[in-house]
Amino acid sequence: MKIYNSLTRRKEEFVPLEAGKVRMYACGITVSGEAHIGHAFQAILYDIFRKFLEKKGYEVVYARNYTDVDDKIIARSRETGIPADEYAKMMIAKIDAAMKRADVGEPTLWLKATENIGNIISFIEGLIAGGHAYPAANGDVYFDVDTFPAYGQLSGRDKEDMLDGVRVENDGEKKNPYDFALWKSAKAGEISWDSPWGRGRPGWHIECSAMIRAAFGDQIDIHGGGRDLIFPHHENEIAQSEALTGKRFVRYWTHNGLIKVNGQKMSKSLGNSLLLDDLMDKFSPDALKFALLSSNYRNDVNVTDDLFPAAEAHVTRFYKLIGRAERAFPDEAGKETEIDRKFDAAMEDDFNAALALADLYGYFREVARLLDAGDARARRMTNQIRETYALLGLFRQEPAAYLARYAKEEEIPAEVTALAEERRAARAAKDWAKSDELREKLRAMGYAVKDGKDGYTLSRL
């Protein structure tokens, strides 16, 4: 299988460090607020990556972290009057509950910065001993970017634009303005720990490097996160990890696109953040995943007003057909393995879930046709679809339960109704050729017509 490597900017054949085993890490959430759709997007993706690698036969250890101490958390602690450690625990519980509602799988390992302070201090001591970091007079410790010539390899930035988007602080304590903090001295009333440089807390970037090394050793196979983390966060991880060990830190860097809302980048400052709990109050986990996975994971997702309603409508039609097939052929246990082979082929090409989802439309059109013909292959297809696409988090609910909770009556367009009425008139005139022609037109528009003694019914394919 091939994975797009952000470091080399090309797809590469996946060859893990150790045959048959994968060490994978994805940057998790800074718990200064509740989980939003961007957090869910990334968590859903890496859960899928892990599951597909396991399907391929790899033994996967997948770690995610919670950043449970940083400037934002301390600021929220001051605003709420809740101690920073208690605030972080409260938010982690809320985020975990929201992810569970979205049916996102747990990683193998949960890592937290506050549980790795000793590992972080040891890591920084190693960088100082190697000449790659220096303590300042005020108790801060900085990484000396000039000691790592490969700095900028992931982002493609040079020193002239390194400061773009990076908050510059305590410039008087640094050798260079682009050096970054490994340890921050404590201010009055802040959560802090003892260190060789005085009371303080870790900088953001060092947390991931130290936790990865403690959990996996010097090297891992896959490191992931949102594209916004490439610089400075992941660039800094590479610098401090490779400066310490002298080894290539990550074999494959992967980055997902960002969430936009009606074309604008989602951010708290713009007031357009979409909280995960709010979405789960309105839509099913299936619709959430169907919407987010419908474009390549490396692309941005533009959340428009109709994105999730449209996804729910598609999923509803698919569940209805699954339910019909299961009722029509209750004892059919066979499967259509070609569906699974096509799915694997798509996912082996850089986890192309979007291509795998696109295949569903054709599969379900065929299911509808087979059901109309009374062919048990319809059930074999839906059996395989449910088994295969469960890896993406789809069709894991029983159809009746899903439909009872999420299905909404769909308004049939006037042009569809007009064709159906024209067909009814053709049948009344015994113009069977015209009737068949109109049936096919309706099918091409995505609707099935079923005749009965009291007239006809229309339904989406």
CSV table of C-alpha atoms in Angstrom, one decimal:
chain,number,residue,atom,x,y,z
A,1,MET,CA,0.0,0.0,0.0
A,2,LYS,CA,1.0,3.6,-0.6
A,3,ILE,CA,0.9,6.6,1.8
A,4,TYR,CA,1.4,10.2,1.0
A,5,ASN,CA,4.4,11.4,3.0
A,6,SER,CA,4.2,15.2,3.8
A,7,LEU,CA,8.0,15.2,4.3
A,8,THR,CA,8.8,14.0,0.8
A,9,ARG,CA,5.6,15.4,-0.8
A,10,ARG,CA,4.9,12.2,-2.7
A,11,LYS,CA,3.2,8.8,-2.2
A,12,GLU,CA,5.5,6.1,-1.0
A,13,GLU,CA,5.2,2.4,-0.6
A,14,PHE,CA,4.5,1.7,3.1
A,15,VAL,CA,7.3,-0.3,4.7
A,16,PRO,CA,7.3,-0.2,8.5
A,17,LEU,CA,10.4,-0.1,10.7
A,18,GLU,CA,9.6,-3.5,12.0
A,19,ALA,CA,8.0,-6.1,9.7
A,20,GLY,CA,4.4,-6.8,10.6
A,21,LYS,CA,4.2,-4.0,13.3
A,22,VAL,CA,3.2,-0.3,13.1
A,23,ARG,CA,3.9,2.4,15.6
A,24,MET,CA,1.5,5.3,15.0
A,25,TYR,CA,0.9,8.6,16.8
A,26,ALA,CA,-1.6,11.4,16.1
A,27,CYS,CA,-1.6,14.7,17.9
A,28,GLY,CA,-4.7,15.0,20.0
A,29,ILE,CA,-6.6,17.9,21.5
A,30,THR,CA,-5.5,20.8,23.7
A,31,VAL,CA,-8.3,20.6,26.3
A,32,SER,CA,-9.0,24.3,26.7
A,33,GLY,CA,-12.5,23.8,25.2
A,34,GLU,CA,-15.0,21.3,24.1
A,35,ALA,CA,-14.5,19.0,21.1
A,36,HIS,CA,-15.4,20.5,17.7
A,37,ILE,CA,-15.8,19.1,14.2
A,38,GLY,CA,-12.1,19.6,13.4
A,39,HIS,CA,-11.1,17.4,16.4
A,40,ALA,CA,-13.6,14.8,15.3
A,41,PHE,CA,-12.3,14.8,11.7
A,42,GLN,CA,-8.8,14.1,12.7
A,43,ALA,CA,-9.8,11.5,15.3
A,44,ILE,CA,-12.1,9.7,12.8
A,45,LEU,CA,-9.3,9.5,10.2
A,46,TYR,CA,-6.6,8.1,12.4
A,47,ASP,CA,-9.0,5.6,13.9
A,48,ILE,CA,-9.8,4.4,10.3
A,49,PHE,CA,-6.1,4.3,9.4
A,50,ARG,CA,-5.4,2.1,12.4
A,51,LYS,CA,-8.3,-0.2,11.6
A,52,PHE,CA,-7.3,-0.6,7.9
A,53,LEU,CA,-3.7,-1.3,8.8
A,54,GLU,CA,-5.0,-4.0,11.2
A,55,LYS,CA,-7.2,-5.4,8.4
A,56,LYS,CA,-4.0,-5.6,6.3
A,57,GLY,CA,-2.5,-7.8,9.1
A,58,TYR,CA,-0.3,-5.4,10.9
A,59,GLU,CA,-0.1,-5.3,14.7
A,60,VAL,CA,-0.7,-1.6,15.4
A,61,VAL,CA,0.0,0.4,18.5
A,62,TYR,CA,-1.8,3.7,18.0
A,63,ALA,CA,-1.2,6.5,20.5
A,64,ARG,CA,-3.0,9.9,20.9
A,65,ASN,CA,-2.3,12.6,23.4
A,66,TYR,CA,-4.2,15.1,25.4
A,67,THR,CA,-2.3,18.4,25.9
A,68,ASP,CA,-3.6,19.0,29.4
A,69,VAL,CA,-1.4,21.9,30.4
A,70,ASP,CA,-0.7,25.0,28.3
A,71,ASP,CA,-1.3,28.8,28.1
A,72,LYS,CA,-5.0,28.4,27.0
A,73,ILE,CA,-5.8,26.0,29.8
A,74,ILE,CA,-4.2,28.3,32.4
A,75,ALA,CA,-6.2,31.2,31.0
A,76,ARG,CA,-9.5,29.2,31.2
A,77,SER,CA,-8.6,28.2,34.7
A,78,ARG,CA,-8.3,31.9,35.7
A,79,GLU,CA,-11.6,32.7,34.0
A,80,THR,CA,-13.5,29.9,35.6
A,81,GLY,CA,-11.7,29.8,39.0
A,82,ILE,CA,-11.2,26.0,38.5
A,83,PRO,CA,-7.6,24.8,39.1
A,84,ALA,CA,-5.9,24.0,35.8
A,85,ASP,CA,-5.5,20.3,36.5
A,86,GLU,CA,-9.2,20.0,37.5
A,87,TYR,CA,-10.3,22.0,34.5
A,88,ALA,CA,-8.3,19.8,32.2
A,89,LYS,CA,-9.8,16.6,33.7
A,90,MET,CA,-13.3,18.0,33.4
A,91,MET,CA,-12.8,18.9,29.7
A,92,ILE,CA,-11.2,15.5,28.9
A,93,ALA,CA,-14.3,13.8,30.3
A,94,LYS,CA,-16.5,16.0,28.1
A,95,ILE,CA,-14.4,15.4,25.0
A,96,ASP,CA,-14.3,11.6,25.6
A,97,ALA,CA,-18.1,11.6,25.9
A,98,ALA,CA,-18.6,13.6,22.7
A,99,MET,CA,-16.2,11.3,20.7
A,100,LYS,CA,-18.1,8.3,22.0
A,101,ARG,CA,-21.4,9.8,20.7
A,102,ALA,CA,-19.7,10.1,17.3
A,103,ASP,CA,-18.7,6.5,17.5
A,104,VAL,CA,-14.9,7.2,17.3
A,105,GLY,CA,-12.7,4.3,18.4
A,106,GLU,CA,-10.2,4.5,21.3
A,107,PRO,CA,-6.5,4.5,20.6
A,108,THR,CA,-4.3,1.8,22.0
A,109,LEU,CA,-2.6,4.4,24.3
A,110,TRP,CA,-3.8,7.7,25.7
A,111,LEU,CA,-0.9,10.0,26.6
A,112,LYS,CA,-1.0,13.1,28.7
A,113,ALA,CA,1.6,15.8,29.2
A,114,THR,CA,1.1,16.0,33.0
A,115,GLU,CA,1.8,12.3,33.3
A,116,ASN,CA,5.1,12.7,31.5
A,117,ILE,CA,6.8,15.6,33.2
A,118,GLY,CA,9.8,13.4,34.2
A,119,ASN,CA,10.2,12.2,30.6
A,120,ILE,CA,10.0,15.7,29.3
A,121,ILE,CA,12.6,17.0,31.8
A,122,SER,CA,15.0,14.1,30.9
A,123,PHE,CA,14.5,14.9,27.2
A,124,ILE,CA,15.4,18.6,27.7
A,125,GLU,CA,18.4,17.7,29.8
A,126,GLY,CA,19.6,15.5,26.9
A,127,LEU,CA,19.2,18.4,24.4
A,128,ILE,CA,21.2,20.8,26.7
A,129,ALA,CA,23.9,18.2,27.1
A,130,GLY,CA,24.2,17.8,23.3
A,131,GLY,CA,24.5,21.6,22.8
A,132,HIS,CA,21.0,21.9,21.1
A,133,ALA,CA,19.2,23.8,23.9
A,134,TYR,CA,20.1,26.4,26.5
A,135,PRO,CA,18.6,27.6,29.8
A,136,ALA,CA,17.9,31.3,30.1
A,137,ALA,CA,18.4,33.5,33.2
A,138,ASN,CA,14.7,33.6,33.9
A,139,GLY,CA,14.3,29.8,34.1
A,140,ASP,CA,13.0,29.2,30.5
A,141,VAL,CA,14.8,26.7,28.3
A,142,TYR,CA,15.0,27.2,24.5
A,143,PHE,CA,15.9,25.0,21.6
A,144,ASP,CA,18.7,26.5,19.5
A,145,VAL,CA,17.4,26.2,16.0
A,146,ASP,CA,20.8,27.1,14.5
A,147,THR,CA,22.2,23.8,15.8
A,148,PHE,CA,19.9,21.8,13.6
A,149,PRO,CA,20.6,22.6,9.9
A,150,ALA,CA,17.7,20.5,8.6
A,151,TYR,CA,15.2,22.8,10.3
A,152,GLY,CA,12.4,23.6,7.8
A,153,GLN,CA,12.5,20.4,5.9
A,154,LEU,CA,8.9,19.5,6.6
A,155,SER,CA,7.3,22.9,6.0
A,156,GLY,CA,9.7,24.1,3.4
A,157,ARG,CA,10.2,27.4,5.3
A,158,ASP,CA,13.5,29.3,5.6
A,159,LYS,CA,14.6,31.4,8.5
A,160,GLU,CA,13.2,34.6,6.9
A,161,ASP,CA,9.7,33.4,7.2
A,162,MET,CA,10.0,31.1,10.2
A,163,LEU,CA,8.4,33.8,12.4
A,164,ASP,CA,5.3,34.0,10.3
A,165,GLY,CA,2.5,32.7,12.5
A,166,VAL,CA,4.8,32.1,15.5
A,167,ARG,CA,4.2,34.0,18.6
A,168,VAL,CA,7.4,35.8,19.6
A,169,GLU,CA,7.9,36.0,23.4
A,170,ASN,CA,10.8,36.7,25.8
A,171,ASP,CA,12.9,37.7,22.8
A,172,GLY,CA,15.5,39.2,25.2
A,173,GLU,CA,16.1,35.7,26.6
A,174,LYS,CA,16.7,34.0,23.3
A,175,LYS,CA,19.8,33.7,21.1
A,176,ASN,CA,17.6,34.0,18.1
A,177,PRO,CA,13.9,35.1,17.8
A,178,TYR,CA,13.0,31.8,16.0
A,179,ASP,CA,14.3,29.6,18.9
A,180,PHE,CA,11.4,27.9,20.6
A,181,ALA,CA,10.6,27.2,24.3
A,182,LEU,CA,11.1,23.7,25.7
A,183,TRP,CA,10.4,24.7,29.3
A,184,LYS,CA,8.6,27.8,30.6
A,185,SER,CA,9.3,29.3,34.0
A,186,ALA,CA,6.2,29.5,36.2
A,187,LYS,CA,4.4,32.8,36.8
A,188,ALA,CA,2.6,33.4,40.1
A,189,GLY,CA,-0.4,31.2,40.6
A,190,GLU,CA,0.3,29.0,37.5
A,191,ILE,CA,0.4,25.2,37.6
A,192,SER,CA,4.1,24.1,37.7
A,193,TRP,CA,6.6,21.4,38.5
A,194,ASP,CA,10.1,21.3,39.9
A,195,SER,CA,12.9,21.1,37.4
A,196,PRO,CA,16.7,21.7,37.2
A,197,TRP,CA,15.8,25.2,35.9
A,198,GLY,CA,13.3,26.1,38.6
A,199,ARG,CA,9.5,25.7,38.9
A,200,GLY,CA,7.8,25.7,35.5
A,201,ARG,CA,6.0,23.6,32.9
A,202,PRO,CA,6.7,22.1,29.4
A,203,GLY,CA,6.5,24.0,26.2
A,204,TRP,CA,3.9,22.7,23.8
A,205,HIS,CA,6.2,21.1,21.2
A,206,ILE,CA,8.4,19.1,23.6
A,207,GLU,CA,5.4,17.2,25.0
A,208,CYS,CA,4.8,15.1,21.9
A,209,SER,CA,8.5,14.3,21.3
A,210,ALA,CA,9.0,13.2,24.9
A,211,MET,CA,5.8,11.2,25.1
A,212,ILE,CA,6.5,9.4,21.8
A,213,ARG,CA,10.0,8.5,22.9
A,214,ALA,CA,8.7,7.2,26.2
A,215,ALA,CA,6.0,5.1,24.5
A,216,PHE,CA,7.8,3.9,21.4
A,217,GLY,CA,11.5,4.6,21.5
A,218,ASP,CA,13.5,6.8,19.1
A,219,GLN,CA,11.5,6.2,15.9
A,220,ILE,CA,7.9,5.6,14.8
A,221,ASP,CA,6.3,4.7,11.5
A,222,ILE,CA,3.4,7.2,11.2
A,223,HIS,CA,2.9,10.6,12.7
A,224,GLY,CA,-0.3,12.5,12.0
A,225,GLY,CA,-2.2,15.6,12.6
A,226,GLY,CA,-4.0,18.5,10.9
A,227,ARG,CA,-2.2,20.4,8.2
A,228,ASP,CA,-2.1,23.5,10.5
A,229,LEU,CA,0.4,21.6,12.7
A,230,ILE,CA,3.1,21.2,10.1
A,231,PHE,CA,4.6,24.5,11.2
A,232,PRO,CA,5.7,25.1,13.8
A,233,HIS,CA,4.6,22.1,15.9
A,234,HIS,CA,5.7,19.2,13.7
A,235,GLU,CA,8.7,21.0,12.4
A,236,ASN,CA,9.8,21.5,16.0
A,237,GLU,CA,9.1,17.9,16.9
A,238,ILE,CA,11.5,16.8,14.2
A,239,ALA,CA,14.2,19.2,15.3
A,240,GLN,CA,14.2,18.3,18.9
A,241,SER,CA,13.8,14.5,18.4
A,242,GLU,CA,16.4,14.1,15.7
A,243,ALA,CA,18.8,16.5,17.5
A,244,LEU,CA,18.6,14.3,20.6
A,245,THR,CA,18.8,10.8,19.0
A,246,GLY,CA,20.6,11.4,15.7
A,247,LYS,CA,17.9,9.1,14.0
A,248,ARG,CA,15.1,9.8,11.6
A,249,PHE,CA,12.2,10.5,13.9
A,250,VAL,CA,9.2,9.6,11.7
A,251,ARG,CA,9.1,7.4,8.6
A,252,TYR,CA,5.8,8.8,7.2
A,253,TRP,CA,4.3,12.2,8.0
A,254,THR,CA,0.6,12.4,7.3
A,255,HIS,CA,-1.6,15.5,7.5
A,256,ASN,CA,-5.4,15.9,7.1
A,257,GLY,CA,-7.1,19.0,5.6
A,258,LEU,CA,-8.8,21.6,7.7
A,259,ILE,CA,-12.4,22.4,8.3
A,260,LYS,CA,-13.9,25.5,6.7
A,261,VAL,CA,-17.4,26.8,7.3
A,262,ASN,CA,-19.0,28.3,4.2
A,263,GLY,CA,-15.5,28.9,2.8
A,264,GLN,CA,-14.0,30.4,5.9
A,265,LYS,CA,-11.4,28.7,8.1
A,266,MET,CA,-13.2,27.6,11.3
A,267,SER,CA,-11.9,29.4,14.4
A,268,LYS,CA,-13.2,30.6,17.8
A,269,SER,CA,-12.2,34.2,16.9
A,270,LEU,CA,-14.6,34.1,13.9
A,271,GLY,CA,-17.3,32.5,16.0
A,272,ASN,CA,-17.9,29.7,13.6
A,273,SER,CA,-16.7,26.7,15.5
A,274,LEU,CA,-19.0,23.7,15.2
A,275,LEU,CA,-19.1,21.8,18.5
A,276,LEU,CA,-19.3,18.1,18.1
A,277,ASP,CA,-22.0,17.6,20.7
A,278,ASP,CA,-24.2,20.1,18.8
A,279,LEU,CA,-23.8,18.2,15.6
A,280,MET,CA,-24.5,14.9,17.3
A,281,ASP,CA,-27.8,16.3,18.6
A,282,LYS,CA,-28.9,16.7,15.0
A,283,PHE,CA,-27.2,14.0,12.9
A,284,SER,CA,-26.2,10.4,13.1
A,285,PRO,CA,-22.6,9.2,13.5
A,286,ASP,CA,-23.0,7.7,10.0
A,287,ALA,CA,-23.9,11.1,8.5
A,288,LEU,CA,-21.0,12.8,10.2
A,289,LYS,CA,-18.5,10.2,8.8
A,290,PHE,CA,-20.2,10.1,5.4
A,291,ALA,CA,-19.9,13.9,5.1
A,292,LEU,CA,-16.3,14.2,6.3
A,293,LEU,CA,-15.0,11.2,4.3
A,294,SER,CA,-16.5,12.2,1.0
A,295,SER,CA,-13.5,14.1,-0.1
A,296,ASN,CA,-9.8,13.0,0.1
A,297,TYR,CA,-8.6,13.3,3.7
A,298,ARG,CA,-5.8,15.7,2.6
A,299,ASN,CA,-8.3,18.2,1.3
A,300,ASP,CA,-10.1,20.8,3.3
A,301,VAL,CA,-13.8,20.1,4.1
A,302,ASN,CA,-16.1,23.0,3.5
A,303,VAL,CA,-19.1,22.8,5.8
A,304,THR,CA,-22.1,24.3,4.1
A,305,ASP,CA,-25.6,24.4,5.4
A,306,ASP,CA,-26.6,21.3,3.4
A,307,LEU,CA,-23.5,19.2,3.9
A,308,PHE,CA,-24.8,17.1,6.9
A,309,PRO,CA,-28.4,17.1,5.9
A,310,ALA,CA,-27.4,15.8,2.4
A,311,ALA,CA,-25.2,13.1,4.0
A,312,GLU,CA,-28.0,12.0,6.3
A,313,ALA,CA,-30.4,11.8,3.3
A,314,HIS,CA,-27.9,9.5,1.4
A,315,VAL,CA,-27.3,7.3,4.5
A,316,THR,CA,-31.0,7.1,5.1
A,317,ARG,CA,-31.7,5.8,1.6
A,318,PHE,CA,-28.9,3.2,2.0
A,319,TYR,CA,-30.3,2.0,5.3
A,320,LYS,CA,-33.7,1.7,3.8
A,321,LEU,CA,-32.3,-0.6,1.1
A,322,ILE,CA,-30.4,-2.6,3.6
A,323,GLY,CA,-33.6,-3.1,5.6
A,324,ARG,CA,-35.5,-4.1,2.5
A,325,ALA,CA,-32.9,-6.7,1.6
A,326,GLU,CA,-32.8,-8.1,5.1
A,327,ARG,CA,-36.6,-8.4,5.2
A,328,ALA,CA,-36.8,-9.9,1.7
A,329,PHE,CA,-34.1,-12.5,2.2
A,330,PRO,CA,-33.8,-13.1,6.0
A,331,ASP,CA,-31.9,-16.4,5.6
A,332,GLU,CA,-29.3,-15.3,3.0
A,333,ALA,CA,-25.9,-15.2,4.6
A,334,GLY,CA,-23.7,-15.1,1.5
A,335,LYS,CA,-21.5,-12.1,0.6
A,336,GLU,CA,-20.2,-10.4,-2.5
A,337,THR,CA,-16.4,-10.4,-1.9
A,338,GLU,CA,-15.6,-8.2,-4.9
A,339,ILE,CA,-17.0,-5.2,-2.9
A,340,ASP,CA,-14.4,-5.9,-0.3
A,341,ARG,CA,-11.6,-6.2,-2.8
A,342,LYS,CA,-12.5,-2.8,-4.4
A,343,PHE,CA,-12.6,-1.2,-1.0
A,344,ASP,CA,-9.2,-2.5,-0.1
A,345,ALA,CA,-7.8,-1.3,-3.4
A,346,ALA,CA,-9.1,2.2,-2.7
A,347,MET,CA,-7.8,2.3,0.8
A,348,GLU,CA,-4.4,0.9,-0.2
A,349,ASP,CA,-3.9,4.1,-2.3
A,350,ASP,CA,-3.2,6.5,0.6
A,351,PHE,CA,-6.4,5.6,2.6
A,352,ASN,CA,-8.7,6.8,-0.2
A,353,ALA,CA,-12.0,6.5,1.7
A,354,ALA,CA,-13.6,9.0,-0.6
A,355,LEU,CA,-13.2,6.7,-3.5
A,356,ALA,CA,-14.6,3.8,-1.5
A,357,LEU,CA,-17.6,5.9,-0.5
A,358,ALA,CA,-18.2,6.9,-4.2
A,359,ASP,CA,-18.6,3.2,-5.0
A,360,LEU,CA,-21.6,3.0,-2.7
A,361,TYR,CA,-23.9,4.8,-5.0
A,362,GLY,CA,-23.5,2.2,-7.7
A,363,TYR,CA,-23.7,-0.7,-5.3
A,364,PHE,CA,-27.0,0.5,-3.9
A,365,ARG,CA,-28.5,1.2,-7.4
A,366,GLU,CA,-27.7,-2.4,-8.1
A,367,VAL,CA,-29.3,-3.5,-4.8
A,368,ALA,CA,-32.5,-1.6,-5.7
A,369,ARG,CA,-32.6,-3.3,-9.1
A,370,LEU,CA,-32.1,-6.7,-7.7
A,371,LEU,CA,-34.7,-6.2,-5.0
A,372,ASP,CA,-37.2,-5.2,-7.7
A,373,ALA,CA,-36.3,-8.4,-9.5
A,374,GLY,CA,-36.6,-10.6,-6.4
A,375,ASP,CA,-32.9,-11.6,-6.6
A,376,ALA,CA,-31.2,-12.8,-3.4
A,377,ARG,CA,-27.9,-11.3,-4.6
A,378,ALA,CA,-29.3,-8.0,-3.1
A,379,ARG,CA,-28.9,-9.4,0.4
A,380,ARG,CA,-25.5,-10.8,-0.4
A,381,MET,CA,-24.4,-7.3,-1.5
A,382,THR,CA,-25.8,-5.6,1.6
A,383,ASN,CA,-24.2,-8.2,3.8
A,384,GLN,CA,-20.8,-7.4,2.3
A,385,ILE,CA,-21.4,-3.7,2.4
A,386,ARG,CA,-22.2,-3.8,6.1
A,387,GLU,CA,-19.2,-5.9,6.9
A,388,THR,CA,-16.7,-3.9,4.7
A,389,TYR,CA,-17.9,-0.3,5.4
A,390,ALA,CA,-18.1,-0.9,9.2
A,391,LEU,CA,-14.4,-0.1,9.1
A,392,LEU,CA,-15.4,3.5,8.1
A,393,GLY,CA,-18.0,3.6,10.9
A,394,LEU,CA,-20.9,3.1,8.5
A,395,PHE,CA,-24.0,0.8,8.7
A,396,ARG,CA,-23.2,-0.5,12.2
A,397,GLN,CA,-26.7,0.3,13.4
A,398,GLU,CA,-29.7,-1.9,12.8
A,399,PRO,CA,-31.7,-0.4,9.9
A,400,ALA,CA,-35.0,-0.2,11.9
A,401,ALA,CA,-33.3,1.5,14.9
A,402,TYR,CA,-31.4,4.0,12.6
A,403,LEU,CA,-34.5,4.9,10.6
A,404,ALA,CA,-36.7,5.3,13.7
A,405,ARG,CA,-34.2,7.8,15.1
A,406,TYR,CA,-32.8,9.7,12.1
A,407,ALA,CA,-35.0,9.2,9.0
A,408,LYS,CA,-36.9,12.3,7.8
A,409,GLU,CA,-39.7,12.4,5.3
A,410,GLU,CA,-38.2,13.5,2.0
A,411,GLU,CA,-40.0,15.9,-0.2
A,412,ILE,CA,-40.2,14.5,-3.8
A,413,PRO,CA,-39.4,17.1,-6.4
A,414,ALA,CA,-42.3,18.4,-8.5
A,415,GLU,CA,-40.7,17.2,-11.8
A,416,VAL,CA,-40.4,13.6,-10.4
A,417,THR,CA,-44.0,13.7,-9.3
A,418,ALA,CA,-45.0,15.0,-12.8
A,419,LEU,CA,-43.3,12.1,-14.5
A,420,ALA,CA,-44.9,9.6,-12.2
A,421,GLU,CA,-48.3,11.0,-13.0
A,422,GLU,CA,-47.6,10.9,-16.7
A,423,ARG,CA,-46.6,7.3,-16.3
A,424,ARG,CA,-49.8,6.6,-14.3
A,425,ALA,CA,-51.8,8.1,-17.3
A,426,ALA,CA,-49.9,6.0,-19.8
A,427,ARG,CA,-50.7,2.8,-17.8
A,428,ALA,CA,-54.3,3.8,-17.6
A,429,ALA,CA,-54.2,4.1,-21.5
A,430,LYS,CA,-52.4,0.7,-21.6
A,431,ASP,CA,-49.4,2.4,-23.3
A,432,TRP,CA,-47.0,0.0,-21.8
A,433,ALA,CA,-44.0,1.1,-23.9
A,434,LYS,CA,-44.5,4.7,-22.7
A,435,SER,CA,-44.9,3.4,-19.1
A,436,ASP,CA,-41.6,1.5,-19.3
A,437,GLU,CA,-39.8,4.5,-20.8
A,438,LEU,CA,-41.0,6.8,-18.0
A,439,ARG,CA,-40.1,4.2,-15.4
A,440,GLU,CA,-36.5,4.3,-16.7
A,441,LYS,CA,-36.5,8.1,-16.7
A,442,LEU,CA,-37.5,8.0,-13.0
A,443,ARG,CA,-34.8,5.5,-12.3
A,444,ALA,CA,-32.3,7.7,-14.0
A,445,MET,CA,-33.4,10.5,-11.7
A,446,GLY,CA,-32.8,8.3,-8.7
A,447,TYR,CA,-36.4,7.2,-8.0
A,448,ALA,CA,-38.1,3.8,-8.0
A,449,VAL,CA,-41.8,3.5,-8.8
A,450,LYS,CA,-43.9,0.6,-7.4
A,451,ASP,CA,-47.4,-0.1,-8.6
A,452,GLY,CA,-50.1,-1.3,-6.4
A,453,LYS,CA,-53.9,-1.8,-6.4
A,454,ASP,CA,-54.4,1.7,-4.9
A,455,GLY,CA,-52.0,3.4,-7.3
A,456,TYR,CA,-48.2,3.8,-7.1
A,457,THR,CA,-45.5,4.8,-4.6
A,458,LEU,CA,-42.2,6.6,-5.2
A,459,SER,CA,-39.0,6.0,-3.3
A,460,ARG,CA,-35.4,7.0,-3.6
A,461,LEU,CA,-33.0,4.3,-5.0
